Amino acid sequence: EVQLVESGGGLVQPGDSLKLSCAASGFTFSEYAMAWVRQSPKRGLEWVATIIYDDDSTYYRNSVKGRFTISRDNARSALYLQMDSLRSEDTATYYCTTHRTLWFGHWGQGTLVTVSS
Amino acid sequence: EIVLTQSPTTMAASPGERVTITCRASSSVNYMYWYQQMSGASPKLWIYDSSKLASGVPDRFSGSVSGTSYSLTINTMEAEDAATYYCQQCCSLPYTFGAGTKLEL
């Protein structure tokens, strides 16, 4: 059974940094592209970033480009999202997902990030 | 950025009723994807490649396309189908989602 377990969310101030982690199991992690998708009441569901199997190719939405970094450790079956210079509009529940090129197949339970002073 | 417009925003349906949710794309996309999100849970892939049911999805659900308009249909509504449904376009960065349709019983 595919399992994706996010961690690392919390309450931070604007300008702070936070690193999210996602522990994957139940599938061959190294064979899947992975993504972060966030959800907030104001903005709905938003794709944030995708990393391809071998870590060489990454893609970001414009509003996080230069501030967020997606990475993976295939040996540990782990996905990460380093978030710097956080803004109030980054407040959301962040989901780790498998990204089958065209769709987001499996989702974790999400971790809540709140950016507020 | 491709904007996806879902309609209706909310709707109520009775058991046994036929339900159709529509998603219109601002530009042409090859396929549409649908997700179901129950209250307090994560989204689940529900329909892929516009009309294929994800694993475990009851066959009372179907997906279709007409031009740039994509639809999710429930042939006969059941209580367990009450949820929010989102469409997602696959093919132009940034990947975008519709705002959702909340389906109530």
Short mmCIF file of C-alpha atoms in Angstrom, two decimals:
data_model
loop_
_atom_site.label_atom_id
_atom_site.label_comp_id
_atom_site.label_asym_id
_atom_site.label_seq_id
_atom_site.Cartn_x
_atom_site.Cartn_y
_atom_site.Cartn_z
CA GLU A 1 0.00 0.00 0.00
CA VAL A 2 1.32 3.41 -0.96
CA GLN A 3 1.91 5.66 2.03
CA LEU A 4 3.07 9.26 2.03
CA VAL A 5 3.60 10.90 5.42
CA GLU A 6 4.39 14.60 5.59
CA SER A 7 6.00 16.36 8.51
CA GLY A 8 7.65 19.65 9.36
CA GLY A 9 4.74 22.08 9.21
CA GLY A 10 4.13 24.70 11.87
CA LEU A 11 3.65 28.35 12.73
CA VAL A 12 6.35 30.70 11.48
CA GLN A 13 6.75 34.43 10.98
CA PRO A 14 6.99 36.16 7.59
CA GLY A 15 10.52 35.88 6.25
CA ASP A 16 11.27 32.68 8.16
CA SER A 17 12.30 29.33 6.69
CA LEU A 18 10.78 25.89 7.09
CA LYS A 19 11.63 22.47 5.66
CA LEU A 20 8.92 19.94 4.95
CA SER A 21 9.63 16.23 4.66
CA CYS A 22 7.66 13.37 3.16
CA ALA A 23 8.39 9.73 3.97
CA ALA A 24 7.28 7.39 1.18
CA SER A 25 6.65 3.66 1.31
CA GLY A 26 4.79 0.94 -0.54
CA PHE A 27 6.22 1.69 -3.98
CA THR A 28 9.56 2.07 -5.75
CA PHE A 29 10.17 5.71 -4.88
CA SER A 30 13.05 6.20 -7.30
CA GLU A 31 10.80 5.38 -10.26
CA TYR A 32 8.28 8.15 -9.56
CA ALA A 33 8.27 11.86 -10.10
CA MET A 34 7.04 13.58 -6.95
CA ALA A 35 5.30 16.87 -6.24
CA TRP A 36 4.09 19.21 -3.56
CA VAL A 37 0.55 20.55 -3.85
CA ARG A 38 -0.89 23.00 -1.34
CA GLN A 39 -4.42 23.90 -0.37
CA SER A 40 -5.83 26.93 1.36
CA PRO A 41 -9.39 28.23 1.74
CA LYS A 42 -8.46 31.42 -0.13
CA ARG A 43 -6.52 29.95 -3.05
CA GLY A 44 -7.83 26.41 -3.29
CA LEU A 45 -5.56 23.69 -4.62
CA GLU A 46 -2.25 24.91 -6.05
CA TRP A 47 0.55 22.88 -7.56
CA VAL A 48 3.81 24.07 -5.96
CA ALA A 49 6.71 22.05 -7.38
CA THR A 50 7.66 18.80 -9.08
CA ILE A 51 10.89 16.82 -9.12
CA ILE A 52 11.61 14.13 -11.66
CA TYR A 53 13.01 10.71 -10.74
CA ASP A 54 16.68 11.51 -10.77
CA ASP A 55 16.64 14.93 -9.10
CA ASP A 56 17.98 16.67 -12.18
CA SER A 57 14.77 18.27 -13.30
CA THR A 58 12.65 20.46 -11.08
CA TYR A 59 9.68 22.69 -11.83
CA TYR A 60 8.07 25.42 -9.73
CA ARG A 61 5.10 27.72 -9.83
CA ASN A 62 6.23 31.29 -10.39
CA SER A 63 5.20 32.57 -6.98
CA VAL A 64 7.62 30.23 -5.18
CA LYS A 65 10.48 30.20 -7.70
CA GLY A 66 13.68 31.32 -6.02
CA ARG A 67 12.22 30.86 -2.52
CA PHE A 68 11.32 27.15 -2.42
CA THR A 69 13.54 24.18 -3.27
CA ILE A 70 12.22 20.68 -3.90
CA SER A 71 14.64 17.78 -3.42
CA ARG A 72 14.61 14.05 -2.88
CA ASP A 73 16.70 11.28 -1.36
CA ASN A 74 15.96 8.10 -3.26
CA ALA A 75 18.01 6.01 -0.83
CA ARG A 76 15.76 7.13 2.02
CA SER A 77 12.54 7.29 -0.06
CA ALA A 78 12.14 10.85 1.09
CA LEU A 79 10.90 14.06 -0.50
CA TYR A 80 11.65 17.53 0.84
CA LEU A 81 10.52 21.11 0.36
CA GLN A 82 12.81 23.82 1.67
CA MET A 83 10.79 27.01 2.01
CA ASP A 84 12.62 30.30 2.52
CA SER A 85 11.39 33.89 2.76
CA LEU A 86 7.93 32.68 3.68
CA ARG A 87 4.97 34.98 3.10
CA SER A 88 1.48 35.05 4.52
CA GLU A 89 0.14 33.81 1.18
CA ASP A 90 2.16 30.60 1.62
CA THR A 91 -0.15 29.62 4.48
CA ALA A 92 -1.72 26.32 3.46
CA THR A 93 -1.84 22.61 4.00
CA TYR A 94 1.00 21.09 1.98
CA TYR A 95 0.50 17.66 0.43
CA CYS A 96 3.18 15.33 -0.85
CA THR A 97 2.00 13.52 -3.98
CA THR A 98 3.21 11.10 -6.61
CA HIS A 99 3.21 12.86 -9.97
CA ARG A 100 2.50 10.55 -12.88
CA THR A 101 3.46 13.20 -15.46
CA LEU A 102 -0.12 14.22 -16.08
CA TRP A 103 -1.84 13.61 -12.75
CA PHE A 104 -1.28 13.42 -9.00
CA GLY A 105 -1.86 9.80 -8.09
CA HIS A 106 -1.35 9.35 -4.35
CA TRP A 107 -1.57 12.03 -1.68
CA GLY A 108 -0.32 12.23 1.87
CA GLN A 109 -2.44 13.49 4.75
CA GLY A 110 -0.88 16.95 4.55
CA THR A 111 1.03 19.19 6.92
CA LEU A 112 -0.18 22.66 7.86
CA VAL A 113 2.07 25.66 7.38
CA THR A 114 0.94 28.94 8.92
CA VAL A 115 2.85 32.13 8.20
CA SER A 116 1.78 34.89 10.54
CA SER A 117 3.29 37.55 12.76
CA GLU B 1 -1.88 30.04 -17.02
CA ILE B 2 -4.86 27.88 -17.91
CA VAL B 3 -7.87 28.77 -15.81
CA LEU B 4 -10.38 26.04 -15.03
CA THR B 5 -13.93 27.16 -14.28
CA GLN B 6 -16.11 24.65 -12.49
CA SER B 7 -19.87 24.80 -12.26
CA PRO B 8 -21.84 24.72 -10.18
CA THR B 9 -19.89 25.83 -7.11
CA THR B 10 -22.22 23.91 -4.84
CA MET B 11 -25.17 21.68 -5.44
CA ALA B 12 -27.46 19.34 -3.59
CA ALA B 13 -28.65 16.03 -4.95
CA SER B 14 -31.02 13.36 -3.72
CA PRO B 15 -30.21 9.63 -3.68
CA GLY B 16 -30.82 8.15 -7.11
CA GLU B 17 -30.54 11.50 -8.87
CA ARG B 18 -28.25 12.01 -11.87
CA VAL B 19 -25.53 14.60 -11.22
CA THR B 20 -23.28 16.42 -13.69
CA ILE B 21 -20.37 18.70 -12.78
CA THR B 22 -18.68 20.73 -15.50
CA CYS B 23 -15.16 22.08 -15.88
CA ARG B 24 -14.30 24.54 -18.64
CA ALA B 25 -10.71 25.29 -19.60
CA SER B 26 -9.58 28.73 -20.78
CA SER B 27 -7.36 27.05 -23.38
CA SER B 28 -7.28 23.68 -25.03
CA VAL B 29 -6.00 20.77 -22.95
CA ASN B 30 -5.57 17.19 -24.04
CA TYR B 31 -7.00 15.58 -20.93
CA MET B 32 -8.74 16.47 -17.70
CA TYR B 33 -8.34 14.88 -14.29
CA TRP B 34 -10.82 14.78 -11.43
CA TYR B 35 -10.26 14.42 -7.70
CA GLN B 36 -12.68 13.68 -4.89
CA GLN B 37 -12.07 15.23 -1.49
CA MET B 38 -14.15 14.14 1.45
CA SER B 39 -14.47 16.54 4.37
CA GLY B 40 -11.27 16.58 6.40
CA ALA B 41 -9.43 14.20 4.06
CA SER B 42 -6.86 14.50 1.29
CA PRO B 43 -7.90 14.63 -2.36
CA LYS B 44 -8.04 11.31 -4.21
CA LEU B 45 -7.56 10.80 -7.91
CA TRP B 46 -11.03 9.91 -9.21
CA ILE B 47 -10.99 10.13 -13.00
CA TYR B 48 -7.93 10.26 -15.26
CA ASP B 49 -7.42 10.88 -18.96
CA SER B 50 -10.83 12.58 -19.00
CA SER B 51 -12.90 9.39 -18.83
CA LYS B 52 -11.03 6.55 -17.09
CA LEU B 53 -12.01 5.62 -13.56
CA ALA B 54 -9.26 5.39 -10.97
CA SER B 55 -8.91 2.18 -9.02
CA GLY B 56 -11.84 1.54 -6.70
CA VAL B 57 -14.12 4.22 -8.16
CA PRO B 58 -17.69 2.95 -8.60
CA ASP B 59 -18.87 2.59 -12.17
CA ARG B 60 -21.81 4.95 -11.56
CA PHE B 61 -19.17 7.66 -12.14
CA SER B 62 -18.15 8.68 -15.64
CA GLY B 63 -16.14 11.38 -17.33
CA SER B 64 -16.62 12.96 -20.73
CA VAL B 65 -15.46 15.82 -22.91
CA SER B 66 -17.15 18.11 -25.39
CA GLY B 67 -14.84 20.66 -26.96
CA THR B 68 -13.13 22.48 -24.07
CA SER B 69 -15.83 21.45 -21.60
CA TYR B 70 -15.22 18.43 -19.40
CA SER B 71 -17.80 16.72 -17.26
CA LEU B 72 -18.00 14.35 -14.33
CA THR B 73 -21.32 12.53 -14.08
CA ILE B 74 -22.78 10.37 -11.35
CA ASN B 75 -25.46 8.18 -12.88
CA THR B 76 -27.33 7.63 -9.62
CA MET B 77 -26.29 9.66 -6.59
CA GLU B 78 -25.45 7.80 -3.40
CA ALA B 79 -24.85 9.21 0.08
CA GLU B 80 -21.16 8.30 -0.03
CA ASP B 81 -20.69 10.54 -3.09
CA ALA B 82 -21.19 13.72 -1.06
CA ALA B 83 -17.81 15.44 -1.34
CA THR B 84 -15.98 18.21 -3.16
CA TYR B 85 -14.80 17.44 -6.67
CA TYR B 86 -11.91 19.24 -8.37
CA CYS B 87 -10.75 19.19 -11.96
CA GLN B 88 -7.08 19.55 -12.92
CA GLN B 89 -5.37 20.20 -16.23
CA CYS B 90 -2.30 18.24 -17.06
CA CYS B 91 -0.67 19.79 -19.90
CA SER B 92 0.50 23.36 -19.42
CA LEU B 93 2.66 24.70 -16.60
CA PRO B 94 1.66 25.66 -14.04
CA TYR B 95 -0.63 22.70 -13.47
CA THR B 96 -3.91 24.20 -12.32
CA PHE B 97 -7.03 23.07 -10.51
CA GLY B 98 -10.60 24.21 -10.62
CA ALA B 99 -12.07 25.88 -7.53
CA GLY B 100 -14.13 22.81 -6.75
CA THR B 101 -17.75 21.74 -6.73
CA LYS B 102 -19.20 20.87 -3.36
CA LEU B 103 -21.80 18.15 -3.78
CA GLU B 104 -24.18 17.75 -0.87
CA LEU B 105 -26.81 15.19 -0.16
#
